């Protein structure tokens, strides 16, 4: 079953408009990505089994030990090279297909972001916040300019680009609101901790707030906060939340070091943020979470599964983004030692937990490939959660 | 029409991976895929148009074949082709943007810097 047509994304007030040609170009990118994931990518496993692994074993007299050895062997394979080249191109085409309409209507989007009817949320920016090197060195997931670059006064371009591209990147499988990670994670938290009633919730690395809103829905009495290092995505997140009628407090802060008081939050969450930091930064984020949590508070992060939980070839395919899609920390973040991180940050390692949360978006089910692989994000139908209780 | 002359970059900052011995092969793959995308865009638009026209009984195939373009129409088509080429040749523009903007830095050095 082909993924959702791109016009099925929910048209909130700040979503960019597409001409019919722009929409057709985005539909093509979605079809290309789906074709690459379902018809081209499976050939990589065949290339591995039929020629790369036999050649490796003939040479080394043993099977490859891990995904690193598989990668080194596969990198010279012509089929893998061709798929990789097309996959990289499809990613660049995706951003371009979204940037063109945003570029065309940027003045309108900036004006709209300022004029939406208020829902009570706030936006606090810090123009002096240093952009951390793990965002400044390369543009994460090949998004030109990353989350932080500003092209005009009061710019929202990167927010508009990201919101639209997430829908195309996941081929609509994270719901019309792009909220599946947040919705699945909060559903899991409510099942796991039925008596837990957080009063204040922090979403770290919230970007456009697509994963933040499910917490406002699930805990309507809680105060909801979202932080990110990028001003354009936060302006957009604020406008998006207000237009959807949710009260969220967004501020421009680095999760390694925030200005909230000790013990301010009962629940701290992030959604595919960890892999966009660094080993050093994430250790600081852990320590900051420990400081910010009240006694009995919980922190939960979602990512794709750690490599140790996957067959080595699948780990190799999931690891494609590390070297090919400007996700430098993707690989190392999939090999974290959670118990050690807990202990180092002052959490009780016995209260560290991991879980697989099924997707909350059931309509996406028929459109999933059930595979964790590069270029097929949201295809697995399950989110990997890890967390800590204070 | 664009609201401003502002141009947003298409080149993600960072070294672009090279898959084939000659980097031109990677660029050709990108160009061909983009071209396929533009063909699909045209196809969708034609399909829309022909369905509307057929439904309303407005235009026959002969009407299309015998159409003669004015100078203004030809100029408009020139402008369209320019935008079309910018889309198809985006990877070449990325090379130019890198030359204009980035200090050379290997991707491996970035991976190492975040794994410290």
mmCIF file of C-alpha atoms in Angstrom, chain A residues 20-21 24-25 28 32 81-82 84-86 88-89 92-93 96 99-100 103-108 134 136-139 142 144 151 278-280 283 320 322-324 326-329 332, chain B residues 1-4 6-17 19-21 25-26 29-30 33-34 36-38 40-41 44-45 80 87 90-91 94 105 107-108 110-111 114-116:
data_model
loop_
_atom_site.group_PDB
_atom_site.id
_atom_site.type_symbol
_atom_site.label_atom_id
_atom_site.label_comp_id
_atom_site.label_asym_id
_atom_site.label_seq_id
_atom_site.Cartn_x
_atom_site.Cartn_y
_atom_site.Cartn_z
ATOM 1 C CA UNK A 20 -0.090 22.023 -7.658
ATOM 2 C CA UNK A 21 3.382 21.616 -9.186
ATOM 3 C CA UNK A 24 3.310 17.055 -7.293
ATOM 4 C CA UNK A 25 7.080 17.393 -6.745
ATOM 5 C CA UNK A 28 7.124 12.348 -6.369
ATOM 6 C CA UNK A 32 10.613 7.769 -4.855
ATOM 7 C CA UNK A 81 26.756 2.304 -3.849
ATOM 8 C CA UNK A 82 23.970 2.890 -6.356
ATOM 9 C CA UNK A 84 23.222 4.966 -1.388
ATOM 10 C CA UNK A 85 23.726 7.506 -4.136
ATOM 11 C CA UNK A 86 20.002 7.491 -4.973
ATOM 12 C CA UNK A 88 21.241 10.608 -0.655
ATOM 13 C CA UNK A 89 19.807 12.319 -3.733
ATOM 14 C CA UNK A 92 18.343 16.392 -0.992
ATOM 15 C CA UNK A 93 15.356 16.421 -3.355
ATOM 16 C CA UNK A 96 14.514 21.214 -2.070
ATOM 17 C CA UNK A 99 12.331 24.841 0.497
ATOM 18 C CA UNK A 100 11.031 26.131 -2.853
ATOM 19 C CA UNK A 103 11.104 30.526 0.006
ATOM 20 C CA UNK A 104 8.271 31.779 -2.220
ATOM 21 C CA UNK A 105 5.876 32.618 0.646
ATOM 22 C CA UNK A 106 8.256 33.399 3.497
ATOM 23 C CA UNK A 107 6.953 36.956 4.061
ATOM 24 C CA UNK A 108 3.409 35.634 4.427
ATOM 25 C CA UNK A 134 27.099 19.404 16.928
ATOM 26 C CA UNK A 136 26.919 24.082 13.591
ATOM 27 C CA UNK A 137 29.479 21.640 12.101
ATOM 28 C CA UNK A 138 27.165 20.076 9.513
ATOM 29 C CA UNK A 139 23.482 20.603 8.714
ATOM 30 C CA UNK A 142 20.999 17.391 5.243
ATOM 31 C CA UNK A 144 20.120 23.216 4.602
ATOM 32 C CA UNK A 151 17.426 34.185 6.723
ATOM 33 C CA UNK A 278 27.006 14.247 21.149
ATOM 34 C CA UNK A 279 28.416 11.937 23.833
ATOM 35 C CA UNK A 280 29.656 14.931 25.806
ATOM 36 C CA UNK A 283 26.031 13.319 29.478
ATOM 37 C CA UNK A 320 23.434 4.364 6.999
ATOM 38 C CA UNK A 322 25.621 8.227 10.287
ATOM 39 C CA UNK A 323 27.938 8.558 7.309
ATOM 40 C CA UNK A 324 25.478 9.379 4.524
ATOM 41 C CA UNK A 326 24.683 14.228 8.075
ATOM 42 C CA UNK A 327 23.763 12.466 11.325
ATOM 43 C CA UNK A 328 27.266 12.256 12.847
ATOM 44 C CA UNK A 329 26.091 11.064 16.286
ATOM 45 C CA UNK A 332 27.383 6.303 18.677
ATOM 46 C CA UNK B 1 5.522 34.690 -7.864
ATOM 47 C CA UNK B 2 8.041 34.913 -5.078
ATOM 48 C CA UNK B 3 7.285 37.506 -2.400
ATOM 49 C CA UNK B 4 10.942 38.532 -2.079
ATOM 50 C CA UNK B 6 15.456 36.045 -0.796
ATOM 51 C CA UNK B 7 17.158 32.793 -1.765
ATOM 52 C CA UNK B 8 17.340 29.936 0.716
ATOM 53 C CA UNK B 9 20.275 27.519 0.380
ATOM 54 C CA UNK B 10 19.809 24.054 -1.084
ATOM 55 C CA UNK B 11 23.202 22.740 0.018
ATOM 56 C CA UNK B 12 23.314 21.054 3.454
ATOM 57 C CA UNK B 13 26.519 22.124 5.170
ATOM 58 C CA UNK B 14 29.013 19.249 5.250
ATOM 59 C CA UNK B 15 31.078 17.101 2.904
ATOM 60 C CA UNK B 16 28.848 15.263 0.409
ATOM 61 C CA UNK B 17 29.544 11.497 0.369
ATOM 62 C CA UNK B 19 29.917 6.675 -3.872
ATOM 63 C CA UNK B 20 31.536 6.274 -7.294
ATOM 64 C CA UNK B 21 35.171 6.798 -8.298
ATOM 65 C CA UNK B 25 28.471 9.766 -11.585
ATOM 66 C CA UNK B 26 26.859 10.697 -8.255
ATOM 67 C CA UNK B 29 22.269 10.082 -10.596
ATOM 68 C CA UNK B 30 20.970 13.114 -8.730
ATOM 69 C CA UNK B 33 16.258 11.481 -10.375
ATOM 70 C CA UNK B 34 15.411 15.178 -10.277
ATOM 71 C CA UNK B 36 12.303 12.067 -13.353
ATOM 72 C CA UNK B 37 10.609 14.136 -10.642
ATOM 73 C CA UNK B 38 9.988 17.005 -13.019
ATOM 74 C CA UNK B 40 6.201 13.314 -12.912
ATOM 75 C CA UNK B 41 5.176 16.880 -12.018
ATOM 76 C CA UNK B 44 0.304 15.132 -12.984
ATOM 77 C CA UNK B 45 -0.455 18.580 -14.354
ATOM 78 C CA UNK B 80 9.672 28.312 -16.990
ATOM 79 C CA UNK B 87 15.578 22.387 -10.214
ATOM 80 C CA UNK B 90 20.440 21.572 -8.176
ATOM 81 C CA UNK B 91 23.437 19.359 -7.355
ATOM 82 C CA UNK B 94 25.244 22.739 -4.281
ATOM 83 C CA UNK B 105 36.342 19.968 6.855
ATOM 84 C CA UNK B 107 32.962 14.550 7.832
ATOM 85 C CA UNK B 108 35.014 12.020 9.806
ATOM 86 C CA UNK B 110 32.860 15.834 12.876
ATOM 87 C CA UNK B 111 31.988 12.256 13.910
ATOM 88 C CA UNK B 114 30.944 14.378 18.827
ATOM 89 C CA UNK B 115 32.183 11.016 20.080
ATOM 90 C CA UNK B 116 34.733 12.554 22.434
#
